[in-house]
């Protein structure tokens, strides 16, 4: 199973469900968290049981559901259960429950658990847009943030009441991502990371172009992993069909030249630069403005070399810590090491093109001055997290 990385034992999440219609989505959240390798125990307020049954939550979590203060003989459920948790997540969190948290109330099991905790608390608000924008709720949410509680969302969109606006709970997959992210070591806090991802598109005429099969998945996973570890991430992306990871600034470009310009404008400010994009080596010398008409005569396209973005950034007088990628179809170690030296990179990540392109899994080998370090085959986000941990260490080592 793909779990969160680097944990000695399974992390325990106490998932608190309060009484809102988004409670039905908590069932999917439990399923996703269990799939990620977390142990999940659910606690529900009385109002939550009006929306979804404890039986459902017990079946999905495989643990008894906590419903009231008096479940253990000593009446200490709030202390025992909060001590056992590595994090408490409230999803959905109603306006009423947020108000209780903001004021330190403890008049039911879930609020008592939160008050008695010595672990991080994450809260996913879900309510009608008017309730969300009410100054009282806004005051309370600010108080939670000031108290060090992570507020996840809400999102904007259609609401169960038929209205449209701010107050929808984040989707279970987004919440699961945020929860996993909260467990990542914050090795890159304060670091500005600039990176490229995806393919480039070199126009031939108004409708045709030269591109490649890069999906952007590896680059987007790296952007997400870096942001989870506290980095400020700017992602210069070629055309891909992927959603931008939460908290990442994305700059969309098409051609290698546009990518080059976007990177150059920001390179002076970056601490780390990672070139993950599959940049086209050549572009069409004279792209036609209109669609070229078909004719029986043979056709020749004149191609000219594109700038090498990574090599140029790495040879700046005061370059950021530069990391490159090499996708090779054969003799990976030899070509990767050659490329690393030619582009003057402290670190180059190699992978076999036929294993990597478009797929969800990958296998990486890291090449640096000390030789090579293979990372085990895994999904791209797991590999991205391991890679970013390695980069964080190497970056800090290089600064000493
Ligand atoms: O294409 P090549 O194998 O040389 O790519 C190796 C690395 O250089 C990759 O990290 C890629 O993003 C980067 N690169 C670049 N600009 C180019 C070609 C490659 O930044 N024009």
Short mmCIF file of C-alpha atoms and ligand atoms in Angstrom, two decimals:
data_model
loop_
_atom_site.label_atom_id
_atom_site.label_comp_id
_atom_site.label_asym_id
_atom_site.label_seq_id
_atom_site.Cartn_x
_atom_site.Cartn_y
_atom_site.Cartn_z
CA UNK A 1 0.00 0.00 0.00
CA UNK A 2 1.13 3.55 -0.66
CA UNK A 3 1.37 5.19 2.71
CA UNK A 4 2.81 8.44 3.98
CA UNK A 5 6.57 8.27 3.98
CA UNK A 6 9.07 7.90 6.73
CA UNK A 7 6.79 6.90 9.58
CA UNK A 8 7.89 4.35 12.18
CA UNK A 9 4.32 3.48 13.14
CA UNK A 10 1.00 4.29 11.56
CA UNK A 11 -0.09 7.83 12.36
CA UNK A 12 -3.38 8.17 14.17
CA UNK A 13 -6.02 10.66 13.09
CA UNK A 14 -9.00 11.48 15.22
CA UNK A 15 -11.68 12.63 12.77
CA UNK A 16 -14.39 14.73 14.36
CA UNK A 17 -17.66 15.08 12.45
CA UNK A 18 -20.10 17.84 13.32
CA UNK A 19 -23.68 18.35 12.17
CA UNK A 20 -23.74 19.64 8.60
CA UNK A 21 -24.83 18.11 5.31
CA UNK A 22 -21.17 17.76 4.24
CA UNK A 23 -20.95 15.04 6.92
CA UNK A 24 -21.71 12.47 4.20
CA UNK A 25 -18.36 13.35 2.60
CA UNK A 26 -16.56 12.41 5.82
CA UNK A 27 -17.21 8.75 4.91
CA UNK A 28 -15.08 9.12 1.78
CA UNK A 29 -12.45 11.02 3.75
CA UNK A 30 -12.09 8.10 6.20
CA UNK A 31 -11.70 5.70 3.28
CA UNK A 32 -8.98 7.84 1.69
CA UNK A 33 -7.09 8.29 4.96
CA UNK A 34 -7.17 4.55 5.71
CA UNK A 35 -5.90 3.93 2.17
CA UNK A 36 -3.01 6.33 2.84
CA UNK A 37 -1.99 4.18 5.82
CA UNK A 38 -3.49 6.23 8.67
CA UNK A 39 -5.30 4.71 11.63
CA UNK A 40 -8.56 6.65 11.90
CA UNK A 41 -10.88 6.95 14.86
CA UNK A 42 -14.10 8.86 14.38
CA UNK A 43 -15.85 11.03 16.97
CA UNK A 44 -19.28 12.45 16.16
CA UNK A 45 -21.43 15.14 17.73
CA UNK A 46 -25.06 14.27 18.32
CA UNK A 47 -26.07 16.53 15.42
CA UNK A 48 -23.66 14.69 13.08
CA UNK A 49 -25.52 11.43 13.71
CA UNK A 50 -28.60 13.05 12.12
CA UNK A 51 -26.68 13.24 8.82
CA UNK A 52 -24.68 10.00 8.74
CA UNK A 53 -24.75 6.95 10.97
CA UNK A 54 -22.03 5.88 13.39
CA UNK A 55 -22.36 2.37 11.90
CA UNK A 56 -21.13 3.64 8.54
CA UNK A 57 -18.18 5.41 10.14
CA UNK A 58 -17.33 2.40 12.31
CA UNK A 59 -17.36 0.07 9.30
CA UNK A 60 -15.07 2.37 7.29
CA UNK A 61 -12.63 3.16 10.11
CA UNK A 62 -12.67 -0.30 11.68
CA UNK A 63 -12.81 1.39 15.12
CA UNK A 64 -15.62 2.14 17.54
CA UNK A 65 -17.07 5.61 17.06
CA UNK A 66 -16.79 8.01 20.00
CA UNK A 67 -20.17 9.55 20.73
CA UNK A 68 -20.21 10.75 24.31
CA UNK A 69 -18.08 11.54 27.32
CA UNK A 70 -19.15 8.53 29.30
CA UNK A 71 -17.98 5.70 27.04
CA UNK A 72 -15.06 4.63 29.24
CA UNK A 73 -15.51 3.73 32.86
CA UNK A 74 -13.43 6.58 34.23
CA UNK A 75 -15.21 9.16 32.07
CA UNK A 76 -11.86 10.15 30.59
CA UNK A 77 -12.60 9.51 26.92
CA UNK A 78 -11.71 13.11 26.00
CA UNK A 79 -8.24 12.79 27.53
CA UNK A 80 -7.41 9.24 26.37
CA UNK A 81 -8.63 9.72 22.83
CA UNK A 82 -6.92 13.05 22.27
CA UNK A 83 -3.62 11.73 23.69
CA UNK A 84 -3.73 8.78 21.32
CA UNK A 85 -4.07 11.05 18.26
CA UNK A 86 -1.21 12.46 16.15
CA UNK A 87 -3.67 15.00 14.72
CA UNK A 88 -7.32 15.90 15.16
CA UNK A 89 -9.29 16.82 12.04
CA UNK A 90 -12.78 18.32 12.19
CA UNK A 91 -14.57 17.77 8.88
CA UNK A 92 -17.08 19.16 8.43
CA UNK A 93 -16.78 21.92 11.02
CA UNK A 94 -20.03 23.87 11.41
CA UNK A 95 -20.19 27.57 12.27
CA UNK A 96 -21.40 26.57 15.71
CA UNK A 97 -18.49 24.20 16.33
CA UNK A 98 -15.98 26.79 15.12
CA UNK A 99 -17.52 29.27 17.57
CA UNK A 100 -17.10 26.73 20.37
CA UNK A 101 -13.46 26.11 19.44
CA UNK A 102 -12.74 29.83 19.29
CA UNK A 103 -14.04 30.24 22.83
CA UNK A 104 -12.56 27.10 24.37
CA UNK A 105 -15.90 25.51 25.16
CA UNK A 106 -15.98 21.86 26.16
CA UNK A 107 -19.62 20.93 26.65
CA UNK A 108 -19.60 17.76 24.55
CA UNK A 109 -17.07 15.01 23.82
CA UNK A 110 -15.69 16.47 20.59
CA UNK A 111 -15.15 20.01 21.89
CA UNK A 112 -13.63 18.58 25.10
CA UNK A 113 -11.28 16.44 23.00
CA UNK A 114 -10.14 19.49 21.08
CA UNK A 115 -9.56 21.51 24.24
CA UNK A 116 -7.62 18.64 25.87
CA UNK A 117 -5.40 17.94 22.86
CA UNK A 118 -1.62 18.15 22.67
CA UNK A 119 -1.45 17.55 18.91
CA UNK A 120 -2.20 19.66 15.80
CA UNK A 121 -5.83 20.50 15.03
CA UNK A 122 -7.08 20.92 11.45
CA UNK A 123 -10.54 22.27 10.74
CA UNK A 124 -12.53 22.09 7.48
CA UNK A 125 -15.39 24.61 7.65
CA UNK A 126 -18.65 23.81 5.84
CA UNK A 127 -21.65 26.10 5.98
CA UNK A 128 -24.03 28.36 4.09
CA UNK A 129 -22.29 31.36 2.48
CA UNK A 130 -24.12 33.86 4.68
CA UNK A 131 -23.08 32.02 7.82
CA UNK A 132 -19.47 31.94 6.53
CA UNK A 133 -19.33 35.65 5.73
CA UNK A 134 -21.03 36.67 8.98
CA UNK A 135 -18.57 38.83 10.94
CA UNK A 136 -18.98 36.58 13.98
CA UNK A 137 -17.79 33.52 12.00
CA UNK A 138 -14.98 35.51 10.42
CA UNK A 139 -13.86 36.67 13.86
CA UNK A 140 -13.93 33.10 15.13
CA UNK A 141 -11.98 31.74 12.16
CA UNK A 142 -9.31 34.41 12.66
CA UNK A 143 -9.12 33.39 16.28
CA UNK A 144 -8.56 29.74 15.29
CA UNK A 145 -5.72 30.76 12.95
CA UNK A 146 -4.20 32.93 15.71
CA UNK A 147 -4.38 29.91 18.04
CA UNK A 148 -2.32 27.83 15.57
CA UNK A 149 -5.26 25.79 14.25
CA UNK A 150 -5.06 25.00 10.51
CA UNK A 151 -8.18 26.10 8.64
CA UNK A 152 -8.60 24.06 5.43
CA UNK A 153 -10.84 25.88 2.92
CA UNK A 154 -13.73 26.41 2.54
CA UNK A 155 -14.22 26.42 -1.23
CA UNK A 156 -16.63 28.38 -3.38
CA UNK A 157 -19.42 26.66 -5.31
CA UNK A 158 -22.97 25.33 -5.19
CA UNK A 159 -24.38 24.71 -1.74
CA UNK A 160 -26.86 22.14 -0.43
CA UNK A 161 -29.32 24.98 0.32
CA UNK A 162 -29.43 25.84 -3.40
CA UNK A 163 -27.33 28.99 -3.06
CA UNK A 164 -23.97 29.58 -4.68
CA UNK A 165 -20.95 30.93 -2.81
CA UNK A 166 -18.19 30.49 -0.26
CA UNK A 167 -18.65 27.83 2.38
CA UNK A 168 -18.47 24.44 0.66
CA UNK A 169 -16.26 21.95 2.44
CA UNK A 170 -13.13 21.03 0.46
CA UNK A 171 -13.49 17.73 -1.40
CA UNK A 172 -12.36 14.62 0.55
CA UNK A 173 -9.34 14.11 -1.76
CA UNK A 174 -8.22 17.72 -1.17
CA UNK A 175 -8.62 17.28 2.59
CA UNK A 176 -6.67 14.00 2.51
CA UNK A 177 -3.85 15.78 0.63
CA UNK A 178 -3.80 18.60 3.20
CA UNK A 179 -3.71 16.11 6.07
CA UNK A 180 -0.82 14.16 4.53
CA UNK A 181 0.93 17.48 3.85
CA UNK A 182 0.60 18.50 7.50
CA UNK A 183 2.76 15.49 8.44
CA UNK A 184 5.60 16.31 6.05
CA UNK A 185 8.78 17.70 7.67
CA UNK A 186 8.92 21.46 7.04
CA UNK A 187 12.47 21.35 5.68
CA UNK A 188 11.92 24.09 3.09
CA UNK A 189 10.25 26.85 5.08
CA UNK A 190 11.25 30.25 3.70
CA UNK A 191 12.83 28.73 0.56
CA UNK A 192 11.81 30.05 -2.88
CA UNK A 193 11.61 27.24 -5.40
CA UNK A 194 11.31 27.91 -9.13
CA UNK A 195 10.65 25.00 -11.46
CA UNK A 196 9.52 23.96 -14.91
CA UNK A 197 7.21 21.06 -15.81
CA UNK A 198 5.31 19.50 -18.67
CA UNK A 199 6.05 19.56 -22.39
CA UNK A 200 6.57 22.62 -24.57
CA UNK A 201 4.62 23.33 -27.76
CA UNK A 202 6.42 24.77 -30.77
CA UNK A 203 4.01 26.16 -33.36
CA UNK A 204 4.32 25.12 -37.00
CA UNK A 205 1.32 27.17 -38.09
CA UNK A 206 -1.92 28.51 -36.57
CA UNK A 207 -3.18 25.04 -35.60
CA UNK A 208 -0.26 22.60 -35.71
CA UNK A 209 2.79 22.24 -33.57
CA UNK A 210 5.65 20.08 -32.31
CA UNK A 211 5.32 18.73 -28.78
CA UNK A 212 6.12 15.57 -26.79
CA UNK A 213 4.41 13.05 -24.54
CA UNK A 214 5.39 14.54 -21.17
CA UNK A 215 2.26 14.55 -18.96
CA UNK A 216 3.69 16.92 -16.34
CA UNK A 217 2.76 14.47 -13.55
CA UNK A 218 6.29 14.18 -12.10
CA UNK A 219 6.78 17.96 -12.09
CA UNK A 220 3.40 18.63 -10.51
CA UNK A 221 4.09 15.99 -7.83
CA UNK A 222 7.39 17.74 -7.07
CA UNK A 223 5.65 21.12 -6.84
CA UNK A 224 3.15 19.62 -4.40
CA UNK A 225 5.82 17.87 -2.30
CA UNK A 226 7.93 21.05 -2.08
CA UNK A 227 4.96 23.14 -1.04
CA UNK A 228 4.02 20.54 1.60
CA UNK A 229 7.53 20.95 3.01
CA UNK A 230 7.02 24.70 3.37
CA UNK A 231 8.62 26.04 0.14
CA UNK A 232 7.17 28.98 -1.80
CA UNK A 233 6.75 27.31 -5.20
CA UNK A 234 6.52 28.95 -8.64
CA UNK A 235 5.74 26.43 -11.35
CA UNK A 236 6.35 27.45 -14.96
CA UNK A 237 4.28 24.91 -16.83
CA UNK A 238 3.88 23.87 -20.42
CA UNK A 239 0.42 22.76 -21.63
CA UNK A 240 -0.85 19.90 -19.41
CA UNK A 241 -4.23 18.62 -18.24
CA UNK A 242 -3.45 18.75 -14.52
CA UNK A 243 -4.80 20.84 -11.67
CA UNK A 244 -2.33 23.13 -9.95
CA UNK A 245 -1.45 21.86 -6.46
CA UNK A 246 -2.99 23.96 -3.68
CA UNK A 247 -0.73 26.86 -2.67
CA UNK A 248 1.50 26.69 -5.78
CA UNK A 249 1.83 29.69 -8.12
CA UNK A 250 1.51 28.47 -11.71
CA UNK A 251 2.65 30.38 -14.79
CA UNK A 252 1.32 28.80 -17.97
CA UNK A 253 3.44 28.93 -21.11
CA UNK A 254 3.49 27.16 -24.47
CA UNK A 255 6.85 27.43 -26.21
CA UNK A 256 10.39 26.86 -24.92
CA UNK A 257 11.12 30.55 -25.52
CA UNK A 258 8.15 31.59 -23.36
CA UNK A 259 9.32 29.13 -20.68
CA UNK A 260 12.84 30.56 -20.89
CA UNK A 261 11.57 34.15 -20.54
CA UNK A 262 9.30 33.27 -17.59
CA UNK A 263 12.14 31.44 -15.78
CA UNK A 264 14.70 34.16 -16.46
CA UNK A 265 12.46 36.87 -15.03
CA UNK A 266 12.28 34.99 -11.73
CA UNK A 267 15.63 33.20 -11.45
CA UNK A 268 17.35 36.04 -9.57
CA UNK A 269 14.93 35.58 -6.70
CA UNK A 270 15.02 31.75 -6.49
CA UNK A 271 16.95 29.67 -3.94
CA UNK A 272 16.42 26.41 -5.83
CA UNK A 273 15.66 25.82 -9.53
CA UNK A 274 14.44 22.42 -10.77
CA UNK A 275 14.06 21.80 -14.50
CA UNK A 276 11.56 18.97 -14.89
CA UNK A 277 10.04 20.13 -18.18
CA UNK A 278 10.64 18.15 -21.37
CA UNK A 279 11.74 21.22 -23.30
CA UNK A 280 11.77 20.92 -27.09
CA UNK A 281 15.35 21.10 -28.32
CA UNK A 282 14.26 22.79 -31.56
CA UNK A 283 11.57 25.19 -32.74
CA UNK A 284 10.29 26.00 -36.19
CA UNK A 285 12.33 28.86 -37.65
CA UNK A 286 9.39 30.60 -39.34
CA UNK A 287 5.99 29.43 -38.05
CA UNK A 288 3.16 30.31 -40.44
CA UNK A 289 0.55 32.71 -39.12
CA UNK A 290 -2.26 30.91 -40.93
CA UNK A 291 -2.96 27.21 -41.40
CA UNK A 292 -0.64 25.81 -44.09
CA UNK A 293 -2.59 24.38 -47.03
CA UNK A 294 -1.98 20.81 -48.10
CA UNK A 295 -0.16 20.25 -51.39
CA UNK A 296 1.36 17.25 -53.14
CA UNK A 297 4.87 18.72 -52.98
CA UNK A 298 7.24 17.49 -50.23
CA UNK A 299 7.57 19.84 -47.33
CA UNK A 300 10.62 20.78 -45.28
CA UNK A 301 10.48 22.44 -41.88
CA UNK A 302 13.51 24.45 -40.89
CA UNK A 303 14.27 23.99 -37.19
CA UNK A 304 16.51 26.12 -34.99
CA UNK A 305 17.87 25.26 -31.55
CA UNK A 306 16.00 26.46 -28.45
CA UNK A 307 17.87 27.97 -25.51
CA UNK A 308 18.83 25.46 -22.81
CA UNK A 309 16.97 26.94 -19.85
CA UNK A 310 18.65 24.84 -17.16
CA UNK A 311 22.18 25.21 -18.49
CA UNK A 312 21.73 29.00 -18.73
CA UNK A 313 20.37 29.33 -15.20
CA UNK A 314 23.12 27.06 -13.82
CA UNK A 315 25.80 29.23 -15.40
CA UNK A 316 24.52 32.54 -13.94
CA UNK A 317 27.19 34.25 -11.78
CA UNK A 318 25.24 33.52 -8.60
CA UNK A 319 22.94 30.65 -9.56
CA UNK A 320 20.20 29.08 -7.47
CA UNK A 321 20.83 25.44 -6.42
CA UNK A 322 20.06 23.77 -9.77
CA UNK A 323 18.57 20.31 -10.24
CA UNK A 324 18.02 18.71 -13.64
CA UNK A 325 16.12 15.71 -14.96
CA UNK A 326 17.28 13.32 -17.63
CA UNK A 327 14.86 10.95 -19.31
CA UNK A 328 16.92 8.47 -21.30
CA UNK A 329 15.81 5.45 -23.26
CA UNK A 330 19.12 3.58 -22.71
CA UNK A 331 22.50 3.80 -20.87
CA UNK A 332 20.89 5.96 -18.19
CA UNK A 333 23.84 6.23 -15.77
CA UNK A 334 26.34 7.18 -18.46
CA UNK A 335 24.17 9.78 -20.21
CA UNK A 336 22.83 11.23 -16.96
CA UNK A 337 26.30 11.80 -15.51
CA UNK A 338 27.47 13.35 -18.81
CA UNK A 339 24.50 15.71 -18.74
CA UNK A 340 25.11 16.66 -15.12
CA UNK A 341 28.69 17.66 -15.88
CA UNK A 342 27.86 19.43 -19.14
CA UNK A 343 25.17 21.56 -17.45
CA UNK A 344 27.25 22.04 -14.25
CA UNK A 345 24.57 20.71 -11.91
CA UNK A 346 25.11 19.62 -8.31
CA UNK A 347 22.26 17.12 -8.71
CA UNK A 348 20.62 15.38 -11.64
CA UNK A 349 17.65 13.02 -11.47
CA UNK A 350 17.62 10.23 -14.02
CA UNK A 351 14.78 8.02 -15.17
CA UNK A 352 14.07 5.70 -18.05
CA UNK A 353 11.78 7.47 -20.50
CA UNK A 354 9.79 4.36 -21.36
CA UNK A 355 8.99 3.80 -17.64
CA UNK A 356 8.26 7.40 -16.79
CA UNK A 357 6.31 9.13 -19.53
CA UNK A 358 2.60 9.42 -18.79
CA UNK A 359 2.63 6.71 -16.10
CA UNK A 360 1.63 7.19 -12.45
CA UNK A 361 4.63 5.26 -11.11
CA UNK A 362 8.30 5.88 -11.71
CA UNK A 363 11.78 4.86 -10.63
CA UNK A 364 14.43 7.54 -10.09
CA UNK A 365 18.21 7.54 -9.71
CA UNK A 366 19.88 10.60 -8.19
CA UNK A 367 23.32 11.52 -9.52
CA UNK A 368 25.60 13.84 -7.57
CA UNK A 369 29.28 14.27 -6.65
CA UNK A 370 29.05 11.23 -4.36
CA UNK A 371 27.82 8.82 -7.03
CA UNK A 372 24.30 7.60 -7.57
CA UNK A 373 21.40 6.84 -5.23
CA UNK A 374 18.42 4.89 -6.54
CA UNK A 375 14.98 5.64 -5.13
CA UNK A 376 12.66 2.62 -5.06
CA UNK A 377 9.85 2.32 -7.61
CA UNK A 378 6.78 4.11 -6.26
CA UNK A 379 4.03 6.50 -7.26
CA UNK A 380 5.24 9.91 -8.39
CA UNK A 381 4.11 11.81 -5.26
CA UNK A 382 5.94 9.39 -2.95
CA UNK A 383 9.08 9.73 -5.09
CA UNK A 384 8.67 13.51 -5.19
CA UNK A 385 8.59 13.65 -1.38
CA UNK A 386 11.77 11.55 -1.11
CA UNK A 387 13.45 13.62 -3.81
CA UNK A 388 12.56 16.92 -2.12
CA UNK A 389 13.94 15.62 1.20
CA UNK A 390 17.19 14.82 -0.60
CA UNK A 391 17.25 18.22 -2.34
CA UNK A 392 16.58 20.02 0.98
CA UNK A 393 19.55 18.24 2.57
CA UNK A 394 21.85 18.89 -0.38
CA UNK A 395 20.75 22.53 -0.61
CA UNK A 396 21.48 23.09 3.09
CA UNK A 397 24.82 21.27 2.74
CA UNK A 398 25.77 23.49 -0.21
CA UNK A 399 25.00 26.65 1.80
CA UNK A 400 27.33 25.70 4.68
O1 LIG B 1 16.80 17.64 -22.89
P1 LIG B 1 17.84 17.26 -21.86
O2 LIG B 1 17.94 15.79 -21.67
O3 LIG B 1 19.15 17.97 -22.04
O4 LIG B 1 17.21 17.80 -20.48
C1 LIG B 1 17.90 17.70 -19.30
C2 LIG B 1 17.46 18.77 -18.36
O5 LIG B 1 17.61 20.05 -18.95
C3 LIG B 1 16.02 18.70 -17.90
O6 LIG B 1 16.03 19.06 -16.52
C4 LIG B 1 15.29 19.76 -18.71
O7 LIG B 1 14.20 20.33 -18.02
C5 LIG B 1 16.39 20.78 -18.93
N1 LIG B 1 16.31 21.47 -20.24
C6 LIG B 1 16.07 22.84 -20.27
N2 LIG B 1 16.03 23.50 -21.48
C7 LIG B 1 16.21 22.84 -22.63
C8 LIG B 1 16.45 21.45 -22.61
C9 LIG B 1 16.49 20.80 -21.40
O8 LIG B 1 15.89 23.44 -19.21
N3 LIG B 1 16.17 23.50 -23.77
#
